[in-house]
Short mmCIF file of C-alpha atoms in Angstrom, two decimals:
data_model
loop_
_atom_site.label_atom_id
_atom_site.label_comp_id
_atom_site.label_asym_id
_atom_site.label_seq_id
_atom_site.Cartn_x
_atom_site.Cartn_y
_atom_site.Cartn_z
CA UNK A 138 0.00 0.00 0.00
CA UNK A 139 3.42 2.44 0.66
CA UNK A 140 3.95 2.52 -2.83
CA UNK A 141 0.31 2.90 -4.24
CA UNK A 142 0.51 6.09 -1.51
CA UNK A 143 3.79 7.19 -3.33
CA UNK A 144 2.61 7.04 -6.78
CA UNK A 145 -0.72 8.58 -5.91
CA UNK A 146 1.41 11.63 -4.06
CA UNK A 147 3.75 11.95 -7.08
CA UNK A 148 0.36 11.66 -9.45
CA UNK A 149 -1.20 14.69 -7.56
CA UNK A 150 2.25 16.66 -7.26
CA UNK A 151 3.13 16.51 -10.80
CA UNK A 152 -1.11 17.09 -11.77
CA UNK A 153 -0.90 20.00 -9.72
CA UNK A 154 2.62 21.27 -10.60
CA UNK A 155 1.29 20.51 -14.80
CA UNK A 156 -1.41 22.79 -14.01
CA UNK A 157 -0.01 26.10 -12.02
CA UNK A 158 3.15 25.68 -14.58
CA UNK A 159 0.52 25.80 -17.85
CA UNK A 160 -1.77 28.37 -16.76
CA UNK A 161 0.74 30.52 -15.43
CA UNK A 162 3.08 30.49 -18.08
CA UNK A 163 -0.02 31.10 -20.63
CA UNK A 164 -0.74 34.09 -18.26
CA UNK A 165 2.74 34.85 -18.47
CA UNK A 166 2.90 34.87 -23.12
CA UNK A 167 -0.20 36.36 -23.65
CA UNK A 168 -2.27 33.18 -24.04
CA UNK A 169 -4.66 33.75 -21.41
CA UNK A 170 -6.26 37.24 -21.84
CA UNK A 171 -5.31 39.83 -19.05
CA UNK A 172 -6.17 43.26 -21.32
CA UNK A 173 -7.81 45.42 -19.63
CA UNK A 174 -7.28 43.57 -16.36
CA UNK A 175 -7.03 46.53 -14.22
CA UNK A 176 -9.96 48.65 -16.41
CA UNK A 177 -13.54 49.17 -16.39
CA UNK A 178 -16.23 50.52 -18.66
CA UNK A 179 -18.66 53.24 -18.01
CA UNK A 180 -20.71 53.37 -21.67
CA UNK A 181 -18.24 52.15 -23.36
CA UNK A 182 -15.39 53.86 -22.58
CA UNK A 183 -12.45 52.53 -20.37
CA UNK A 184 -10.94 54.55 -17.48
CA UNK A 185 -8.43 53.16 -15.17
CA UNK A 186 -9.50 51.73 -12.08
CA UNK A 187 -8.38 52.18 -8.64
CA UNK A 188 -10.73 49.73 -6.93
CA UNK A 189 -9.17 47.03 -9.20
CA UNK A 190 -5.71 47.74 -8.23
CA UNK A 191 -5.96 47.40 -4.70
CA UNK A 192 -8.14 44.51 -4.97
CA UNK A 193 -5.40 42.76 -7.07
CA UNK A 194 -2.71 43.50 -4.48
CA UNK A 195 -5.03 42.34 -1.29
CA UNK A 196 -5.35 39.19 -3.37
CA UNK A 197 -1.90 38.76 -4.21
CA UNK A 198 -0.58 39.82 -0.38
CA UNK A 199 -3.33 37.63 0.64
CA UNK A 200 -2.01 34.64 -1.33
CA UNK A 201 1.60 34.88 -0.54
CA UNK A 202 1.17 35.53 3.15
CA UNK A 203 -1.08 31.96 3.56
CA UNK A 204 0.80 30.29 1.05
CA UNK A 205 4.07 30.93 3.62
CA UNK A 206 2.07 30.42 6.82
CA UNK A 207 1.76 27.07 5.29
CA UNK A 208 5.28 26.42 4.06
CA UNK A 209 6.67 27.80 7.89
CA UNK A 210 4.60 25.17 9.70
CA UNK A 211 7.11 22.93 11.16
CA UNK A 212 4.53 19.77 11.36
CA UNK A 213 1.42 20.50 9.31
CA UNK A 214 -1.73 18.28 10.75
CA UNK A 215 -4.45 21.04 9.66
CA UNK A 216 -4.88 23.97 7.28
CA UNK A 217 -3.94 27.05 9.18
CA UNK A 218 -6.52 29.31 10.41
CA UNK A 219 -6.95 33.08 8.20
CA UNK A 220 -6.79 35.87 10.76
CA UNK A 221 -9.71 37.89 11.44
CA UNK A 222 -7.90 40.99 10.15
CA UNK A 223 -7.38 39.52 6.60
CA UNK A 224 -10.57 38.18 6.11
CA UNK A 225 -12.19 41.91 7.05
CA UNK A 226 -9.49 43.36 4.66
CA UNK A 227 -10.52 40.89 1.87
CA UNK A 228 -14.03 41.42 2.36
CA UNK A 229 -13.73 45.47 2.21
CA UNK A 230 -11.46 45.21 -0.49
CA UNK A 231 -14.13 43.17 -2.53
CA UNK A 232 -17.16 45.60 -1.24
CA UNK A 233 -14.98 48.52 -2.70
CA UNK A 234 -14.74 46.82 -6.05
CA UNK A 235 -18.41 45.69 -6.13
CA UNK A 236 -19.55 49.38 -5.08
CA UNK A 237 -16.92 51.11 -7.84
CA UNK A 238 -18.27 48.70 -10.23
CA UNK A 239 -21.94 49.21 -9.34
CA UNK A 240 -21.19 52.61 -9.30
CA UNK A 241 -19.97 52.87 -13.28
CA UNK A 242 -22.52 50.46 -14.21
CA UNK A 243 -25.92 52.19 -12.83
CA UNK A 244 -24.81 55.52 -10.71
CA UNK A 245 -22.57 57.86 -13.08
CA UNK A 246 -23.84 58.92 -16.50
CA UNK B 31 -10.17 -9.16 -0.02
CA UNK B 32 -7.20 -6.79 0.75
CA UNK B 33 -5.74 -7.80 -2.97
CA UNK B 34 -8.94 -7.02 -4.31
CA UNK B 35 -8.57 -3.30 -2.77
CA UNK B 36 -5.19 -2.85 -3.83
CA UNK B 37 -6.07 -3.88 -7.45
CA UNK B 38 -8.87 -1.30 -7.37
CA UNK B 39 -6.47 1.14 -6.00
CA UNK B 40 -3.67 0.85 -8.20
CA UNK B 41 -6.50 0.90 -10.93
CA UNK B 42 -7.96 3.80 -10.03
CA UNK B 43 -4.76 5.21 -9.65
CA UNK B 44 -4.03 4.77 -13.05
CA UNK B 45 -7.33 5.88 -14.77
CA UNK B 46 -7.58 9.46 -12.67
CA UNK B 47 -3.25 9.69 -13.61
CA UNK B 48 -4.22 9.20 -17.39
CA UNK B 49 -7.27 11.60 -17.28
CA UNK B 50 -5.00 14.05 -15.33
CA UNK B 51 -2.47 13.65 -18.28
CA UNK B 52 -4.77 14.19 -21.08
CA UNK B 53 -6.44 17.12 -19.40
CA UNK B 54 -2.81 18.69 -18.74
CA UNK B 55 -1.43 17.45 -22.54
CA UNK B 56 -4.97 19.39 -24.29
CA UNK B 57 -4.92 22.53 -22.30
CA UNK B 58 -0.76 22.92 -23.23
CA UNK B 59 -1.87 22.32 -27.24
CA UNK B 60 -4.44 24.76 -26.71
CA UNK B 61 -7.30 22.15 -27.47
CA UNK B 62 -8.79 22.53 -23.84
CA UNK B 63 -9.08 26.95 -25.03
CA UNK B 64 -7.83 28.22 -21.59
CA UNK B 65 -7.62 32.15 -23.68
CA UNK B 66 -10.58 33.69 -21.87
CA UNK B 67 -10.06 31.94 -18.41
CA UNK B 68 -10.10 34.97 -16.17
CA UNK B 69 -12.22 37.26 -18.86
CA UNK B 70 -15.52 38.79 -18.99
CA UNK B 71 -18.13 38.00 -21.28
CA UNK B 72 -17.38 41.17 -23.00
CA UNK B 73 -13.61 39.96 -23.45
CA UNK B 74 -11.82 42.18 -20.66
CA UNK B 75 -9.88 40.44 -18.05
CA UNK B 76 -11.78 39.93 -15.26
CA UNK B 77 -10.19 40.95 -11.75
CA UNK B 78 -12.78 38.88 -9.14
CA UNK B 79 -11.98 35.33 -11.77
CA UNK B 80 -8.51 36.32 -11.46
CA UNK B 81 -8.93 36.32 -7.69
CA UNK B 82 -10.77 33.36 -7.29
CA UNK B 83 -8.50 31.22 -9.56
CA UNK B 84 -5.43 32.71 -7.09
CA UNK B 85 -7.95 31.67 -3.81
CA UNK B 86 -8.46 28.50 -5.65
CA UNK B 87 -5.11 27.79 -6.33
CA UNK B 88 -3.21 28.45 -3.34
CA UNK B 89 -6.19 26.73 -1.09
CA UNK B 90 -5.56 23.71 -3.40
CA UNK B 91 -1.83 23.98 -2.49
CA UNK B 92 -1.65 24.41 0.77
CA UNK B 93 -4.39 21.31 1.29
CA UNK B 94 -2.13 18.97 -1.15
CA UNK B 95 1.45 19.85 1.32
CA UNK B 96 -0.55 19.67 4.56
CA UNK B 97 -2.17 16.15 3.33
CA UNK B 98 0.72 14.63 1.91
CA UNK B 99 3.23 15.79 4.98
CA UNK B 100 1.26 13.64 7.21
CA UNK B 101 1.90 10.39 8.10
CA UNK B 102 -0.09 8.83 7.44
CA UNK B 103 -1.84 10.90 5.12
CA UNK B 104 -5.37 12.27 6.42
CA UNK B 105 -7.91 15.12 5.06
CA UNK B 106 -7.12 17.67 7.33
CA UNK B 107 -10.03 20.04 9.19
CA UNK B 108 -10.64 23.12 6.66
CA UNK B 109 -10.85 25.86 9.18
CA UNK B 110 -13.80 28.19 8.58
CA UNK B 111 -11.39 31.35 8.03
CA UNK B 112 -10.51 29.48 4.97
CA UNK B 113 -14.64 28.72 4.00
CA UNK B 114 -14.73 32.41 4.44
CA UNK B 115 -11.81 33.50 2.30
CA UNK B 116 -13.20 31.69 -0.56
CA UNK B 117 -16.79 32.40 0.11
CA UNK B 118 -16.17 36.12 0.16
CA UNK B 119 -13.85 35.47 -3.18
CA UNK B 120 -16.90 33.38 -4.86
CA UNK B 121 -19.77 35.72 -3.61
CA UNK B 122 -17.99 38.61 -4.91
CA UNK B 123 -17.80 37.13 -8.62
CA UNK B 124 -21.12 36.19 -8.61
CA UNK B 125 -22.55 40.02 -7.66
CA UNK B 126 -19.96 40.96 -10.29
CA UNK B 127 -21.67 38.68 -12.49
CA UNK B 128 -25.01 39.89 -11.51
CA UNK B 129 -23.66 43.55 -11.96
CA UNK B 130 -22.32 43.04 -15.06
CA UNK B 131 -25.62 41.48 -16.98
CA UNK B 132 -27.74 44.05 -15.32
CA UNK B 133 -26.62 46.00 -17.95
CA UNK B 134 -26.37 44.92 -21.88
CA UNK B 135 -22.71 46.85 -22.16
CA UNK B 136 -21.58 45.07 -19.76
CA UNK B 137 -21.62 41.51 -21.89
CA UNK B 138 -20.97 43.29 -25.26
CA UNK B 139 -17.88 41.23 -26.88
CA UNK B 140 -15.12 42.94 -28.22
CA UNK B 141 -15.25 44.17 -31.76
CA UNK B 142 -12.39 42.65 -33.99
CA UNK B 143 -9.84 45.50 -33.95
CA UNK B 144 -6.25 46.55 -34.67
CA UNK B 145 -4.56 48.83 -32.52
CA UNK B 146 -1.07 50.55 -33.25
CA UNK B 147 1.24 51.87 -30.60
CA UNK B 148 2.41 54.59 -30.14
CA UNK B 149 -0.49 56.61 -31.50
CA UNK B 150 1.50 59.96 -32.47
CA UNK B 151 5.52 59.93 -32.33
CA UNK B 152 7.82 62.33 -32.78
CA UNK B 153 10.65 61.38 -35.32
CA UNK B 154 13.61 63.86 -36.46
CA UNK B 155 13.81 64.26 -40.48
CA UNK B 156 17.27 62.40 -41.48
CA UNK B 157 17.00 58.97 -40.47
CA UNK B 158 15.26 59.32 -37.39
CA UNK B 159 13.33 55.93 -36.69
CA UNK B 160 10.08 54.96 -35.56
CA UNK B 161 9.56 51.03 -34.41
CA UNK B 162 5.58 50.61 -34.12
CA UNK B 163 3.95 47.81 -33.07
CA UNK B 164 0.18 46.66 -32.62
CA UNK B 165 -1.92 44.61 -31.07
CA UNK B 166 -4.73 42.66 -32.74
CA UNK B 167 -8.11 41.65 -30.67
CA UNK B 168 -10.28 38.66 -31.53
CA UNK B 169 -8.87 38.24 -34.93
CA UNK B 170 -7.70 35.04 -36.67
CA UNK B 171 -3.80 36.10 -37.12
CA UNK B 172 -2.31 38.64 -35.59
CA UNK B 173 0.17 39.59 -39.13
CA UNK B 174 -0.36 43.20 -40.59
CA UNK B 175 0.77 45.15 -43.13
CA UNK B 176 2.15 47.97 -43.09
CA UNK B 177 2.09 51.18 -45.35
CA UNK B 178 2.53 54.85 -45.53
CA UNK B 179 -1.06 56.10 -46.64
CA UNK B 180 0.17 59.83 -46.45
CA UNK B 181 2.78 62.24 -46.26
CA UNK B 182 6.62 61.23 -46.28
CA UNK B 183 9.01 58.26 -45.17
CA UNK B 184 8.48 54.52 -45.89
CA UNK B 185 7.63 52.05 -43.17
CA UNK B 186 8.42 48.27 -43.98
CA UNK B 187 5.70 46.51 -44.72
CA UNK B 188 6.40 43.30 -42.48
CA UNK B 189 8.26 44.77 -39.06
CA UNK B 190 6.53 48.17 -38.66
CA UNK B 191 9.99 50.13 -38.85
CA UNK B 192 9.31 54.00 -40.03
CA UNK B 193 11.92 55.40 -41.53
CA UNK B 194 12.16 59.69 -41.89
CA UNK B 195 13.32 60.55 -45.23
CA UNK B 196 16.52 63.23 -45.56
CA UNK B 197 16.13 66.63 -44.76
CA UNK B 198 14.59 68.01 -48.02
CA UNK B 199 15.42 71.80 -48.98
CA UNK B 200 12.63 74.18 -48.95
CA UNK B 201 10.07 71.86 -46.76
CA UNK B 202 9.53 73.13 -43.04
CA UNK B 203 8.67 71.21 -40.21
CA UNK B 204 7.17 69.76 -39.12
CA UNK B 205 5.47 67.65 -41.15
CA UNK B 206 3.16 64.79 -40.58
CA UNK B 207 3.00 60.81 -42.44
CA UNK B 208 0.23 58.31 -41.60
CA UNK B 209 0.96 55.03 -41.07
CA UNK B 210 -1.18 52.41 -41.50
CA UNK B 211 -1.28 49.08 -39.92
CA UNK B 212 -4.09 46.65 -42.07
CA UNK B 213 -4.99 43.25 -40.63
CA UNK B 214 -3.65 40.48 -43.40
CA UNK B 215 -7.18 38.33 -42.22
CA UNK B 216 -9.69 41.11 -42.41
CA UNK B 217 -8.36 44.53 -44.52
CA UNK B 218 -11.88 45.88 -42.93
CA UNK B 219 -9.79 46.36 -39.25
CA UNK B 220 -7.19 48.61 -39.50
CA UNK B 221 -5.41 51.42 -37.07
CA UNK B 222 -3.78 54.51 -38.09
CA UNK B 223 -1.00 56.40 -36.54
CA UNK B 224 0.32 59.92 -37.06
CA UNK B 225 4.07 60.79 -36.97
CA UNK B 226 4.73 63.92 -36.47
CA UNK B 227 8.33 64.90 -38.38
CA UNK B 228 10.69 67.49 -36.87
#
């Protein structure tokens, strides 16, 4: 059964590992669209968006700082808890896009 | 009976590791089309996918190292921080979503369209050099052509290089060429730029 667990771990690693590698690298060339990423549209005419940019670096800091909680944990038994703080600063940071978005798309004319 | 399991293991095993493969193999050809994977329905990039694919992905992760650091391996408690983290990521797409089709602009695709940069250079009469390029949306190829439609200089038809002609006696600057950039699939979507000769 110790090897079926091995191949299964290396199976998952190197599904995984395919995956991030492809889609990052596509995000990377150009392959998978990301014009316009930090835009919106208000009748049909792009301006540039604050709201997006500080959602996309919540995300990112987000990411990296649970993605490292993880990798510091000397024995992991159980996903790490999120602190309170970064769950309210996720969820504000999302409510600000929503309401800029909401905004463009119904408020100014 | 504990064969039988470890047949149907290893079996399993292999048929989810061959799926995997073929999944991974079609999305690197470009069969599996991964091009609008974090975009609207009116072809921008979408911020809240892109967010939720990151959420995804590092959740994914960090559950993958924390199960297979175990020994022996167990499906570790998901802490509700983390149920909230991707709940707030998924609920805030899907108001997006519902933003977005509230209004028809907001799932309008793209026109087909070629777009030169830069838009209006400056280039010095006597050699001075212009390298343009552009950027082609929703179209079949992404080759132009190139051509000077008006006023002086040449521009190579294949790489976009403008070229100023020589200082010409009795002609004050500055003066102004258009360039054109055509797309070689459609001739209908084309860009113009103006240089603007010193």
């Amino acid at each position: 059964m110790t090897s079926l667990q091995t191949v299964v771990r290396w199976e998952s690693a190197l599904f995984l590992g395919g995956l991030y590698g492809i889609i990052l690298v596509q995000l990377l060339t150009g392959r998978i669209n990301t014009r316009w990423l930090l835009y919106g549209r208000n009748n049909g005419l792009r301006y540039f968006s604050p709201e997006r940019v500080q959602l996309l670096v919540l995300t990112l800091a987000g990411a990296a700082y649970y993605l490292l909680t993880v990798l510091q944990m000397p024995d992991p038994r159980s996903l790490p808890a999120v602190p309170n703080t970064w769950i309210g600063l996720l969820g504000g940071s999302n409510s600000l896009y929503l309401l800029g978005k909401a905004y463009t798309m119904w408020g100014r004319k | 009976m504990a064969s039988v399991s470890v047949v149907a293991g290893w079996l399993i095993c292999g048929i989810v590791g061959l799926l995997g493969a073929i999944i991974l193999w079609k999305m690197a050809d470009g069969t599996i089309n991964l091009s609008r994977l974090i975009s609207e329905p009116n072809g921008d990039a979408s911020i809240s996918r892109l967010q939720l694919l990151v959420f995804t992905f590092v959740v994914a992760l960090s559950l993958f190292l924390v199960i297979v650091s175990g020994k022996p391996a167990t499906f570790p408690v998901i802490p509700a921080t983390v149920l909230s983290l991707l709940g707030i990521s998924a609920s805030s797409y899907l108001v997006s979503k519902g933003i977005q089709f509230s209004n028809p602009a907001g799932v309008e695709d793209r026109e087909p369209q070629v777009k030169i940069a830069p838009v209006n250079p400056t280039v010095r009469f006597g050699g001075g050099v212009q390298q343009f390029t552009v950027d082609t949306v929703r179209l079949s190829s992404t080759a132009v052509t190139w051509s000077v439609v008006a006023g002086p200089g040449r521009v190579d038809a294949q790489t976009g290089l403008y070229q100023a002609p020589p200082v010409t006696a009795g002609v004050a600057p500055p003066q102004y060429a258009t360039i054109k950039a055509e797309s070689a699939h459609d001739a209908s979507k084309f860009d113009l730029a103006v240089v603007t000769l010193i």
